[in-house]
mmCIF file of C-alpha atoms and ligand atoms in Angstrom:
data_model
loop_
_atom_site.group_PDB
_atom_site.id
_atom_site.type_symbol
_atom_site.label_atom_id
_atom_site.label_comp_id
_atom_site.label_asym_id
_atom_site.label_seq_id
_atom_site.Cartn_x
_atom_site.Cartn_y
_atom_site.Cartn_z
ATOM 1 C CA UNK S 925 -19.780 18.027 -7.214
ATOM 2 C CA UNK S 926 -16.219 18.226 -7.963
ATOM 3 C CA UNK S 927 -14.454 21.110 -6.054
ATOM 4 C CA UNK S 928 -10.059 22.401 -7.010
ATOM 5 C CA UNK S 929 -7.502 18.789 -6.828
ATOM 6 C CA UNK S 930 -4.626 19.065 -4.512
ATOM 7 C CA UNK S 931 -1.602 17.282 -7.232
ATOM 8 C CA UNK S 932 1.252 17.850 -5.631
ATOM 9 C CA UNK S 933 2.963 19.041 -2.223
ATOM 10 C CA UNK S 934 6.294 20.356 -0.866
ATOM 11 C CA UNK S 935 7.846 21.357 2.312
ATOM 12 C CA UNK S 936 10.692 23.900 3.576
ATOM 13 C CA UNK S 937 11.874 23.712 7.246
ATOM 14 C CA UNK S 938 15.309 26.049 7.798
ATOM 15 C CA UNK S 939 18.305 23.452 8.673
ATOM 16 C CA UNK S 940 19.274 24.745 12.163
ATOM 17 C CA UNK S 941 17.185 23.037 14.714
ATOM 18 C CA UNK S 942 16.899 24.161 18.404
ATOM 19 C CA UNK S 943 15.401 21.695 20.626
ATOM 20 C CA UNK S 944 13.517 22.394 24.104
ATOM 21 C CA UNK S 945 16.854 22.259 26.555
ATOM 22 C CA UNK S 946 18.907 24.081 24.048
ATOM 23 C CA UNK S 947 16.252 27.256 25.227
ATOM 24 C CA UNK S 948 16.328 25.306 28.395
ATOM 25 C CA UNK S 949 20.161 27.356 29.081
ATOM 26 C CA UNK S 950 18.720 30.389 27.807
ATOM 27 C CA UNK S 951 15.161 30.243 30.431
ATOM 28 C CA UNK S 952 13.006 29.482 32.742
ATOM 29 C CA UNK S 953 11.542 26.777 31.100
ATOM 30 C CA UNK S 954 12.796 23.026 30.644
ATOM 31 C CA UNK S 955 12.001 20.486 28.258
ATOM 32 C CA UNK S 956 9.119 17.360 30.962
ATOM 33 C CA UNK S 957 7.205 21.182 31.343
ATOM 34 C CA UNK S 958 6.658 21.984 27.674
ATOM 35 C CA UNK S 959 6.766 18.239 26.615
ATOM 36 C CA UNK S 960 3.633 17.276 29.048
ATOM 37 C CA UNK S 961 1.795 20.897 28.432
ATOM 38 C CA UNK S 962 1.964 21.153 24.588
ATOM 39 C CA UNK S 963 3.847 17.967 22.584
ATOM 40 C CA UNK S 964 7.184 19.818 21.320
ATOM 41 C CA UNK S 965 10.419 18.701 21.593
ATOM 42 C CA UNK S 966 12.135 20.850 19.005
ATOM 43 C CA UNK S 967 11.625 23.506 16.398
ATOM 44 C CA UNK S 968 13.245 24.770 13.059
ATOM 45 C CA UNK S 969 14.327 28.738 13.607
ATOM 46 C CA UNK S 970 15.674 29.997 10.115
ATOM 47 C CA UNK S 971 19.098 31.330 10.197
ATOM 48 C CA UNK S 972 20.842 34.128 8.394
ATOM 49 C CA UNK S 973 19.964 34.659 4.666
ATOM 50 C CA UNK S 974 16.651 32.414 5.453
ATOM 51 C CA UNK S 975 13.654 34.554 5.447
ATOM 52 C CA UNK S 976 9.144 33.270 4.615
ATOM 53 C CA UNK S 977 10.055 34.431 1.290
ATOM 54 C CA UNK S 978 13.633 31.807 0.384
ATOM 55 C CA UNK S 979 11.086 29.367 2.600
ATOM 56 C CA UNK S 980 8.148 29.788 0.397
ATOM 57 C CA UNK S 981 10.167 29.170 -2.942
ATOM 58 C CA UNK S 982 12.182 25.962 -1.508
ATOM 59 C CA UNK S 983 8.753 24.647 -0.514
ATOM 60 C CA UNK S 984 6.967 26.070 -3.580
ATOM 61 C CA UNK S 985 9.599 24.055 -6.331
ATOM 62 C CA UNK S 986 9.439 21.137 -3.847
ATOM 63 C CA UNK S 987 5.820 20.478 -4.899
ATOM 64 C CA UNK S 988 6.018 21.326 -8.475
ATOM 65 C CA UNK S 989 8.325 19.096 -8.604
ATOM 66 C CA UNK S 990 6.038 16.422 -7.393
ATOM 67 C CA UNK S 991 2.934 17.825 -9.454
ATOM 68 C CA UNK S 992 5.237 17.670 -11.831
ATOM 69 C CA UNK S 993 4.555 20.702 -14.002
ATOM 70 C CA UNK S 994 6.690 23.537 -14.274
ATOM 71 C CA UNK S 995 5.917 26.639 -12.785
ATOM 72 C CA UNK S 996 5.336 28.734 -16.157
ATOM 73 C CA UNK S 997 1.778 26.581 -15.655
ATOM 74 C CA UNK S 998 1.205 27.924 -12.162
ATOM 75 C CA UNK S 999 -1.264 31.620 -12.853
ATOM 76 C CA UNK S 1000 -1.931 31.951 -9.201
ATOM 77 C CA UNK S 1001 0.024 32.259 -5.863
ATOM 78 C CA UNK S 1002 -1.090 33.173 -2.630
ATOM 79 C CA UNK S 1003 0.883 33.100 -0.259
ATOM 80 C CA UNK S 1004 -0.684 33.131 3.642
ATOM 81 C CA UNK S 1005 1.636 34.585 6.079
ATOM 82 C CA UNK S 1006 1.749 36.425 9.053
ATOM 83 C CA UNK S 1007 5.278 37.319 8.917
ATOM 84 C CA UNK S 1008 6.188 38.696 4.962
ATOM 85 C CA UNK S 1009 10.059 39.537 3.760
ATOM 86 C CA UNK S 1010 8.717 43.277 4.058
ATOM 87 C CA UNK S 1011 4.951 44.916 4.411
ATOM 88 C CA UNK S 1012 4.510 44.987 0.798
ATOM 89 C CA UNK S 1013 5.209 44.296 -1.619
ATOM 90 C CA UNK S 1014 3.298 40.875 -1.181
ATOM 91 C CA UNK S 1015 5.574 37.963 -0.675
ATOM 92 C CA UNK S 1016 4.124 36.125 -2.680
ATOM 93 C CA UNK S 1017 5.458 38.451 -5.573
ATOM 94 C CA UNK S 1018 8.872 37.670 -4.632
ATOM 95 C CA UNK S 1019 8.449 33.704 -4.570
ATOM 96 C CA UNK S 1020 6.113 34.389 -8.488
ATOM 97 C CA UNK S 1021 9.306 35.948 -9.142
ATOM 98 C CA UNK S 1022 11.739 33.747 -7.759
ATOM 99 C CA UNK S 1023 9.733 31.345 -9.772
ATOM 100 C CA UNK S 1024 10.080 33.171 -13.009
ATOM 101 C CA UNK S 1025 6.320 33.087 -13.034
ATOM 102 C CA UNK S 1026 5.576 36.530 -13.920
ATOM 103 C CA UNK S 1027 2.028 37.522 -15.324
ATOM 104 C CA UNK S 1028 -0.232 35.563 -13.428
ATOM 105 C CA UNK S 1029 -2.191 36.692 -9.678
ATOM 106 C CA UNK S 1030 0.383 36.836 -6.991
ATOM 107 C CA UNK S 1031 -0.886 38.052 -3.066
ATOM 108 C CA UNK S 1032 -0.554 37.575 -0.268
ATOM 109 C CA UNK S 1033 -3.327 36.113 3.014
ATOM 110 C CA UNK S 1034 -2.843 37.525 6.745
ATOM 111 C CA UNK S 1035 -5.284 35.099 9.142
ATOM 112 C CA UNK S 1036 -2.478 34.358 10.852
ATOM 113 C CA UNK S 1037 -2.851 29.737 12.095
ATOM 114 C CA UNK S 1038 -5.353 29.817 9.602
ATOM 115 C CA UNK S 1039 -4.519 31.291 7.012
ATOM 116 C CA UNK S 1040 -3.432 28.767 5.333
ATOM 117 C CA UNK S 1041 -7.166 27.948 5.671
ATOM 118 C CA UNK S 1042 -8.124 30.917 4.160
ATOM 119 C CA UNK S 1043 -5.939 30.937 1.441
ATOM 120 C CA UNK S 1044 -6.614 27.940 -0.382
ATOM 121 C CA UNK S 1045 -10.515 28.100 0.334
ATOM 122 C CA UNK S 1046 -9.952 31.822 -1.955
ATOM 123 C CA UNK S 1047 -7.380 30.050 -4.317
ATOM 124 C CA UNK S 1048 -10.262 27.610 -5.086
ATOM 125 C CA UNK S 1049 -12.911 29.973 -5.405
ATOM 126 C CA UNK S 1050 -10.649 31.656 -8.001
ATOM 127 C CA UNK S 1051 -9.562 28.782 -9.747
ATOM 128 C CA UNK S 1052 -13.656 27.759 -9.984
ATOM 129 C CA UNK S 1053 -14.604 31.488 -12.010
ATOM 130 C CA UNK S 1054 -12.013 30.163 -14.300
ATOM 131 C CA UNK S 1055 -9.535 33.572 -13.976
ATOM 132 C CA UNK S 1056 -6.303 31.170 -12.974
ATOM 133 C CA UNK S 1057 -5.984 27.545 -13.998
ATOM 134 C CA UNK S 1058 -3.024 26.038 -11.457
ATOM 135 C CA UNK S 1059 -2.743 27.456 -8.386
ATOM 136 C CA UNK S 1060 -0.057 27.724 -5.770
ATOM 137 C CA UNK S 1061 -1.851 27.744 -2.042
ATOM 138 C CA UNK S 1062 1.714 28.147 0.199
ATOM 139 C CA UNK S 1063 1.530 28.783 4.389
ATOM 140 C CA UNK S 1064 5.278 30.510 4.752
ATOM 141 C CA UNK S 1065 6.420 31.939 8.507
ATOM 142 C CA UNK S 1066 9.413 33.298 10.523
ATOM 143 C CA UNK S 1067 7.190 33.155 13.919
ATOM 144 C CA UNK S 1068 10.778 33.007 15.665
ATOM 145 C CA UNK S 1069 11.680 37.300 14.026
ATOM 146 C CA UNK S 1070 8.119 38.696 16.291
ATOM 147 C CA UNK S 1071 9.190 35.945 19.103
ATOM 148 C CA UNK S 1072 10.117 37.976 22.548
ATOM 149 C CA UNK S 1073 12.777 35.742 23.521
ATOM 150 C CA UNK S 1074 12.640 36.748 27.528
ATOM 151 C CA UNK S 1075 8.925 35.707 27.852
ATOM 152 C CA UNK S 1076 8.362 31.823 27.937
ATOM 153 C CA UNK S 1077 4.946 31.864 27.902
ATOM 154 C CA UNK S 1078 5.252 31.944 24.086
ATOM 155 C CA UNK S 1079 8.505 31.731 22.579
ATOM 156 C CA UNK S 1080 9.390 27.707 23.473
ATOM 157 C CA UNK S 1081 5.781 27.372 21.773
ATOM 158 C CA UNK S 1082 6.708 28.416 17.462
ATOM 159 C CA UNK S 1083 9.374 27.873 15.033
ATOM 160 C CA UNK S 1084 9.733 28.324 12.074
ATOM 161 C CA UNK S 1085 9.107 26.350 8.161
ATOM 162 C CA UNK S 1086 7.367 26.504 4.974
ATOM 163 C CA UNK S 1087 4.182 24.130 2.850
ATOM 164 C CA UNK S 1088 2.687 24.081 -0.178
ATOM 165 C CA UNK S 1089 0.218 22.576 -2.199
ATOM 166 C CA UNK S 1090 -0.473 22.833 -6.784
ATOM 167 C CA UNK S 1091 -3.955 23.073 -6.599
ATOM 168 C CA UNK S 1092 -5.906 22.775 -10.063
ATOM 169 C CA UNK S 1093 -8.886 24.461 -11.133
ATOM 170 C CA UNK S 1094 -11.759 21.720 -10.897
ATOM 171 C CA UNK S 1095 -11.614 20.970 -15.220
ATOM 172 C CA UNK S 1096 -12.583 17.244 -15.984
ATOM 173 C CA UNK S 1097 -12.147 15.682 -12.297
ATOM 174 C CA UNK S 1098 -14.518 12.901 -11.616
ATOM 175 C CA UNK S 1099 -17.638 13.944 -9.451
ATOM 176 C CA UNK S 1100 -17.166 14.320 -5.492
ATOM 177 C CA UNK S 1101 -12.979 14.599 -5.939
ATOM 178 C CA UNK S 1102 -10.831 17.752 -4.984
ATOM 179 C CA UNK S 1103 -12.074 20.532 -2.273
ATOM 180 C CA UNK S 1104 -15.517 19.652 -1.625
ATOM 181 C CA UNK S 1105 -16.695 21.844 1.490
ATOM 182 C CA UNK S 1106 -14.639 25.024 3.178
ATOM 183 C CA UNK S 1107 -15.867 27.065 5.904
ATOM 184 C CA UNK S 1108 -14.188 30.198 7.180
ATOM 185 C CA UNK S 1109 -14.582 32.038 9.687
ATOM 186 C CA UNK S 1110 -13.866 35.088 12.354
ATOM 187 C CA UNK S 1111 -14.212 37.211 15.573
ATOM 188 C CA UNK S 1112 -13.151 40.026 15.658
ATOM 189 C CA UNK S 1113 -13.882 41.228 19.357
ATOM 190 C CA UNK S 1114 -11.100 38.425 20.270
ATOM 191 C CA UNK S 1115 -7.992 40.482 19.305
ATOM 192 C CA UNK S 1116 -6.308 40.963 22.306
ATOM 193 C CA UNK S 1117 -6.467 36.615 23.008
ATOM 194 C CA UNK S 1118 -3.492 35.958 19.610
ATOM 195 C CA UNK S 1119 -2.099 39.704 18.836
ATOM 196 C CA UNK S 1120 1.279 40.931 17.722
ATOM 197 C CA UNK S 1121 2.382 45.053 19.308
ATOM 198 C CA UNK S 1122 3.583 46.365 16.764
ATOM 199 C CA UNK S 1123 3.254 47.441 13.227
ATOM 200 C CA UNK S 1124 3.418 50.279 10.499
ATOM 201 C CA UNK S 1125 0.208 51.929 10.970
ATOM 202 C CA UNK S 1126 1.075 52.008 15.391
ATOM 203 C CA UNK S 1127 3.957 51.876 16.396
ATOM 204 C CA UNK S 1128 6.289 51.631 13.106
ATOM 205 C CA UNK S 1129 8.270 48.092 14.757
ATOM 206 C CA UNK S 1130 7.314 45.029 13.813
ATOM 207 C CA UNK S 1131 6.443 43.803 17.541
ATOM 208 C CA UNK S 1132 6.209 40.606 19.404
ATOM 209 C CA UNK S 1133 4.040 38.268 19.600
ATOM 210 C CA UNK S 1134 1.661 37.917 22.928
ATOM 211 C CA UNK S 1135 -0.817 35.437 24.052
ATOM 212 C CA UNK S 1136 -3.492 34.690 26.158
ATOM 213 C CA UNK S 1137 -2.996 30.275 25.997
ATOM 214 C CA UNK S 1138 -4.898 29.491 28.886
ATOM 215 C CA UNK S 1139 -8.269 31.305 26.736
ATOM 216 C CA UNK S 1140 -6.897 30.364 23.588
ATOM 217 C CA UNK S 1141 -6.702 26.867 24.557
ATOM 218 C CA UNK S 1142 -10.552 27.186 25.334
ATOM 219 C CA UNK S 1143 -11.510 29.009 21.908
ATOM 220 C CA UNK S 1144 -9.682 26.769 19.890
ATOM 221 C CA UNK S 1145 -11.349 23.426 20.757
ATOM 222 C CA UNK S 1146 -15.137 25.067 20.776
ATOM 223 C CA UNK S 1147 -14.664 27.045 17.249
ATOM 224 C CA UNK S 1148 -12.606 23.832 15.882
ATOM 225 C CA UNK S 1149 -15.465 21.284 16.069
ATOM 226 C CA UNK S 1150 -17.683 23.507 15.226
ATOM 227 C CA UNK S 1151 -16.598 24.489 12.270
ATOM 228 C CA UNK S 1152 -15.612 20.809 11.488
ATOM 229 C CA UNK S 1153 -19.305 19.486 12.539
ATOM 230 C CA UNK S 1154 -20.345 22.848 9.618
ATOM 231 C CA UNK S 1155 -17.621 21.222 7.221
ATOM 232 C CA UNK S 1156 -19.361 17.575 7.580
ATOM 233 C CA UNK S 1157 -23.123 18.666 7.512
ATOM 234 C CA UNK S 1158 -22.701 20.722 3.848
ATOM 235 C CA UNK S 1159 -20.969 17.494 2.282
ATOM 236 C CA UNK S 1160 -22.902 15.446 3.765
ATOM 237 C CA UNK S 1161 -20.131 13.241 5.163
ATOM 238 C CA UNK S 1162 -19.542 11.692 8.548
ATOM 239 C CA UNK S 1163 -16.465 11.732 10.412
ATOM 240 C CA UNK S 1164 -15.966 8.182 10.711
ATOM 241 C CA UNK S 1165 -15.438 8.582 6.529
ATOM 242 C CA UNK S 1166 -13.057 11.211 6.695
ATOM 243 C CA UNK S 1167 -9.222 9.202 6.589
ATOM 244 C CA UNK S 1168 -7.139 11.288 8.265
ATOM 245 C CA UNK S 1169 -7.037 14.811 10.180
ATOM 246 C CA UNK S 1170 -4.624 17.570 9.004
ATOM 247 C CA UNK S 1171 -4.881 19.856 11.680
ATOM 248 C CA UNK S 1172 -2.697 23.115 12.160
ATOM 249 C CA UNK S 1173 -0.343 21.909 14.720
ATOM 250 C CA UNK S 1174 -0.748 24.143 17.994
ATOM 251 C CA UNK S 1175 -0.754 21.866 20.701
ATOM 252 C CA UNK S 1176 -1.181 18.008 20.986
ATOM 253 C CA UNK S 1177 -3.558 18.514 23.646
ATOM 254 C CA UNK S 1178 -6.379 20.541 21.831
ATOM 255 C CA UNK S 1179 -5.465 17.807 18.759
ATOM 256 C CA UNK S 1180 -6.839 15.646 21.098
ATOM 257 C CA UNK S 1181 -9.421 17.401 22.605
ATOM 258 C CA UNK S 1182 -10.466 18.747 19.257
ATOM 259 C CA UNK S 1183 -10.188 14.633 17.812
ATOM 260 C CA UNK S 1184 -12.137 13.286 20.686
ATOM 261 C CA UNK S 1185 -14.729 15.927 20.834
ATOM 262 C CA UNK S 1186 -15.267 13.989 17.440
ATOM 263 C CA UNK S 1187 -15.247 11.398 17.412
ATOM 264 C CA UNK S 1188 -12.595 10.679 15.348
ATOM 265 C CA UNK S 1189 -8.988 7.984 16.236
ATOM 266 C CA UNK S 1190 -6.348 9.565 16.722
ATOM 267 C CA UNK S 1191 -4.085 7.494 15.040
ATOM 268 C CA UNK S 1192 -6.046 9.335 12.333
ATOM 269 C CA UNK S 1193 -4.984 12.557 13.260
ATOM 270 C CA UNK S 1194 -1.164 14.057 11.465
ATOM 271 C CA UNK S 1195 1.001 14.958 14.291
ATOM 272 C CA UNK S 1196 4.590 16.828 13.558
ATOM 273 C CA UNK S 1197 4.271 19.494 16.187
ATOM 274 C CA UNK S 1198 6.781 17.542 18.306
ATOM 275 C CA UNK S 1199 8.820 17.889 15.376
ATOM 276 C CA UNK S 1200 7.888 21.488 13.466
ATOM 277 C CA UNK S 1201 6.010 23.044 16.608
ATOM 278 C CA UNK S 1202 3.692 25.556 16.086
ATOM 279 C CA UNK S 1203 4.715 27.155 12.269
ATOM 280 C CA UNK S 1204 1.105 29.421 11.863
ATOM 281 C CA UNK S 1205 0.018 29.755 8.543
ATOM 282 C CA UNK S 1206 3.111 26.788 7.509
ATOM 283 C CA UNK S 1207 1.473 24.224 9.696
ATOM 284 C CA UNK S 1208 -0.893 22.890 7.493
ATOM 285 C CA UNK S 1209 0.841 22.119 4.869
ATOM 286 C CA UNK S 1210 4.121 20.909 6.551
ATOM 287 C CA UNK S 1211 1.820 18.635 8.025
ATOM 288 C CA UNK S 1212 -0.246 16.988 4.463
ATOM 289 C CA UNK S 1213 3.385 17.546 2.737
ATOM 290 C CA UNK S 1214 4.801 14.901 5.555
ATOM 291 C CA UNK S 1215 1.668 11.499 5.655
ATOM 292 C CA UNK S 1216 1.888 12.120 2.059
ATOM 293 C CA UNK S 1217 5.442 11.727 1.831
ATOM 294 C CA UNK S 1218 5.785 8.756 4.136
ATOM 295 C CA UNK S 1219 2.389 6.839 2.575
ATOM 296 C CA UNK S 1220 0.233 7.359 5.072
ATOM 297 C CA UNK S 1221 -2.060 9.587 2.771
ATOM 298 C CA UNK S 1222 -2.789 8.125 -0.147
ATOM 299 C CA UNK S 1223 -4.713 9.491 -3.969
ATOM 300 C CA UNK S 1224 -8.228 9.493 -3.589
ATOM 301 C CA UNK S 1225 -7.823 9.475 0.574
ATOM 302 C CA UNK S 1226 -11.442 11.567 2.838
ATOM 303 C CA UNK S 1227 -8.870 14.752 4.316
ATOM 304 C CA UNK S 1228 -10.289 17.444 6.682
ATOM 305 C CA UNK S 1229 -8.063 20.492 6.969
ATOM 306 C CA UNK S 1230 -8.488 22.719 9.862
ATOM 307 C CA UNK S 1231 -6.923 25.724 11.993
ATOM 308 C CA UNK S 1232 -7.773 28.075 14.440
ATOM 309 C CA UNK S 1233 -5.234 31.467 15.395
ATOM 310 C CA UNK S 1234 -5.010 35.175 15.839
ATOM 311 C CA UNK S 1235 -7.899 36.920 15.323
ATOM 312 C CA UNK S 1236 -10.214 35.099 15.644
ATOM 313 C CA UNK S 1237 -10.138 33.594 12.827
ATOM 314 C CA UNK S 1238 -10.432 29.728 11.752
ATOM 315 C CA UNK S 1239 -11.627 27.210 9.483
ATOM 316 C CA UNK S 1240 -11.598 23.819 8.483
ATOM 317 C CA UNK S 1241 -12.129 22.282 4.520
ATOM 318 C CA UNK S 1242 -12.542 18.930 3.348
ATOM 319 C CA UNK S 1243 -10.782 17.114 -0.202
ATOM 320 C CA UNK S 1244 -10.318 13.865 -1.805
ATOM 321 C CA UNK S 1245 -7.390 13.809 -2.788
HETATM 322 N N1 COA K 1092 8.241 26.906 31.362
HETATM 323 C C1 COA K 1092 7.092 26.744 32.322
HETATM 324 N N2 COA K 1092 6.610 26.981 32.799
HETATM 325 C C2 COA K 1092 5.976 27.587 32.229
HETATM 326 C C3 COA K 1092 5.849 28.232 30.886
HETATM 327 C C4 COA K 1092 7.190 27.855 30.745
HETATM 328 N N3 COA K 1092 7.522 27.285 28.838
HETATM 329 N N4 COA K 1092 5.409 28.605 31.062
HETATM 330 C C5 COA K 1092 4.737 29.433 31.920
HETATM 331 N N5 COA K 1092 5.095 28.061 32.431
HETATM 332 C C6 COA K 1092 4.112 28.218 33.669
HETATM 333 C C7 COA K 1092 3.129 30.083 34.224
HETATM 334 O O1 COA K 1092 3.850 31.124 34.174
HETATM 335 C C8 COA K 1092 2.088 29.044 35.034
HETATM 336 O O2 COA K 1092 3.019 28.856 36.105
HETATM 337 P P1 COA K 1092 1.498 29.713 37.471
HETATM 338 O O3 COA K 1092 1.331 28.390 37.547
HETATM 339 O O4 COA K 1092 3.378 30.022 38.402
HETATM 340 O O5 COA K 1092 1.586 31.039 37.327
HETATM 341 C C9 COA K 1092 2.050 27.647 35.006
HETATM 342 O O6 COA K 1092 2.938 27.371 34.021
HETATM 343 C C10 COA K 1092 1.204 27.134 33.862
HETATM 344 O O7 COA K 1092 0.085 28.235 33.456
HETATM 345 P P2 COA K 1092 -0.734 27.748 32.051
HETATM 346 O O8 COA K 1092 -0.790 28.903 31.322
HETATM 347 O O9 COA K 1092 -1.719 28.340 33.083
HETATM 348 O O10 COA K 1092 -0.069 27.338 31.127
HETATM 349 P P3 COA K 1092 -0.805 25.765 30.824
HETATM 350 O O11 COA K 1092 -1.174 24.211 30.530
HETATM 351 O O12 COA K 1092 -2.356 27.309 29.999
HETATM 352 O O13 COA K 1092 -0.426 26.214 29.291
HETATM 353 C C11 COA K 1092 0.114 26.662 27.266
HETATM 354 C C12 COA K 1092 0.682 26.941 28.630
HETATM 355 C C13 COA K 1092 0.435 27.875 26.366
HETATM 356 C C14 COA K 1092 0.643 25.551 26.632
HETATM 357 C C15 COA K 1092 -1.239 26.416 26.463
HETATM 358 O O14 COA K 1092 -2.673 26.897 27.270
HETATM 359 C C16 COA K 1092 -1.353 26.724 25.155
HETATM 360 O O15 COA K 1092 -1.507 25.692 24.641
HETATM 361 N N6 COA K 1092 -2.707 27.397 24.850
HETATM 362 C C17 COA K 1092 -2.954 27.288 23.676
HETATM 363 C C18 COA K 1092 -2.485 28.404 22.931
HETATM 364 C C19 COA K 1092 -1.877 28.357 21.300
HETATM 365 O O16 COA K 1092 -1.634 26.773 20.878
HETATM 366 N N7 COA K 1092 -1.819 29.179 20.532
HETATM 367 C C20 COA K 1092 -1.919 29.800 18.910
HETATM 368 C C21 COA K 1092 -3.203 29.155 18.923
HETATM 369 S S1 COA K 1092 -2.854 29.511 16.762
#
């Protein structure tokens, strides 16, 4: 069995860093509360002129450079975001224009914090059909623009950023390399636990993120453990064979609880939530790129990606790098 291969990665973060202490000057919170409940110490916040598409384009350029290929070789762009530049056209088409690789397939995927898993699985499926040869799979967000900065229960949790990978069609890959197994799920009945209270067809406003944090937490651990077990079973692999877990970075306590449930040691879990906070669809590729660039994740490693988000949506994907 061989799947599409990840041949490069890149990421981009806004210049401006906002610490917990800075937030505590504006709202009734504290550095201690945020660190203890979430593990977050700081987040990057987009400034004037920085948008989802500019961050996505910067991450995509970095991924192309890492893969050593030219943008002209990209014939598919799948961009996961819940904070597009505009309602339409897709932010993926803006990235395509910025990279100058027009003519291929380009579209957005909306699955909020699971967006990158949905985008990766969609791109892998399209590459396997032969419709495209090389894809940019991007997660990019500017959640700071949909936060209610008066609501301390949500605004301290999120940040902005983008991550990207270049995914190549299976071709002559050696068996057992590339994407080995993926599973995606959704449960629309849980809409009210995590949603945005606006949109073009309802309020004609952008709206703000609303969340029942404690209930989301409870569902996250259950859903993630279950989908991770499904993927392990599909790939006929045991948890002990995984070299690295690259999870969605929502909360350090969710990461700990999920790893513990599967019996995966904490040292094998890539954690970036302390410096990026929750960047929604961007968090998995941002964490992956961080661990690739600092040398932890190496060629040949078995890596599990996983995420859960609004919808609810959740998914996992196992790949041999
Ligand atoms: N600073 C200080 N106090 C805060 C606060 C903040 N930023 N936010 C909430 N509090 C208070 C609450 O008002 C509450 O006070 P009360 O007991 O007087 O009513 C207290 O802290 C506990 O709140 P609670 O919501 O029960 O805390 P918690 O331990 O569940 O932690 C989250 C809150 C949001 C950090 C946690 O539930 C969580 O991480 N949930 C998952 C969210 C998530 O990951 N979402 C994204 C999924 S993609």
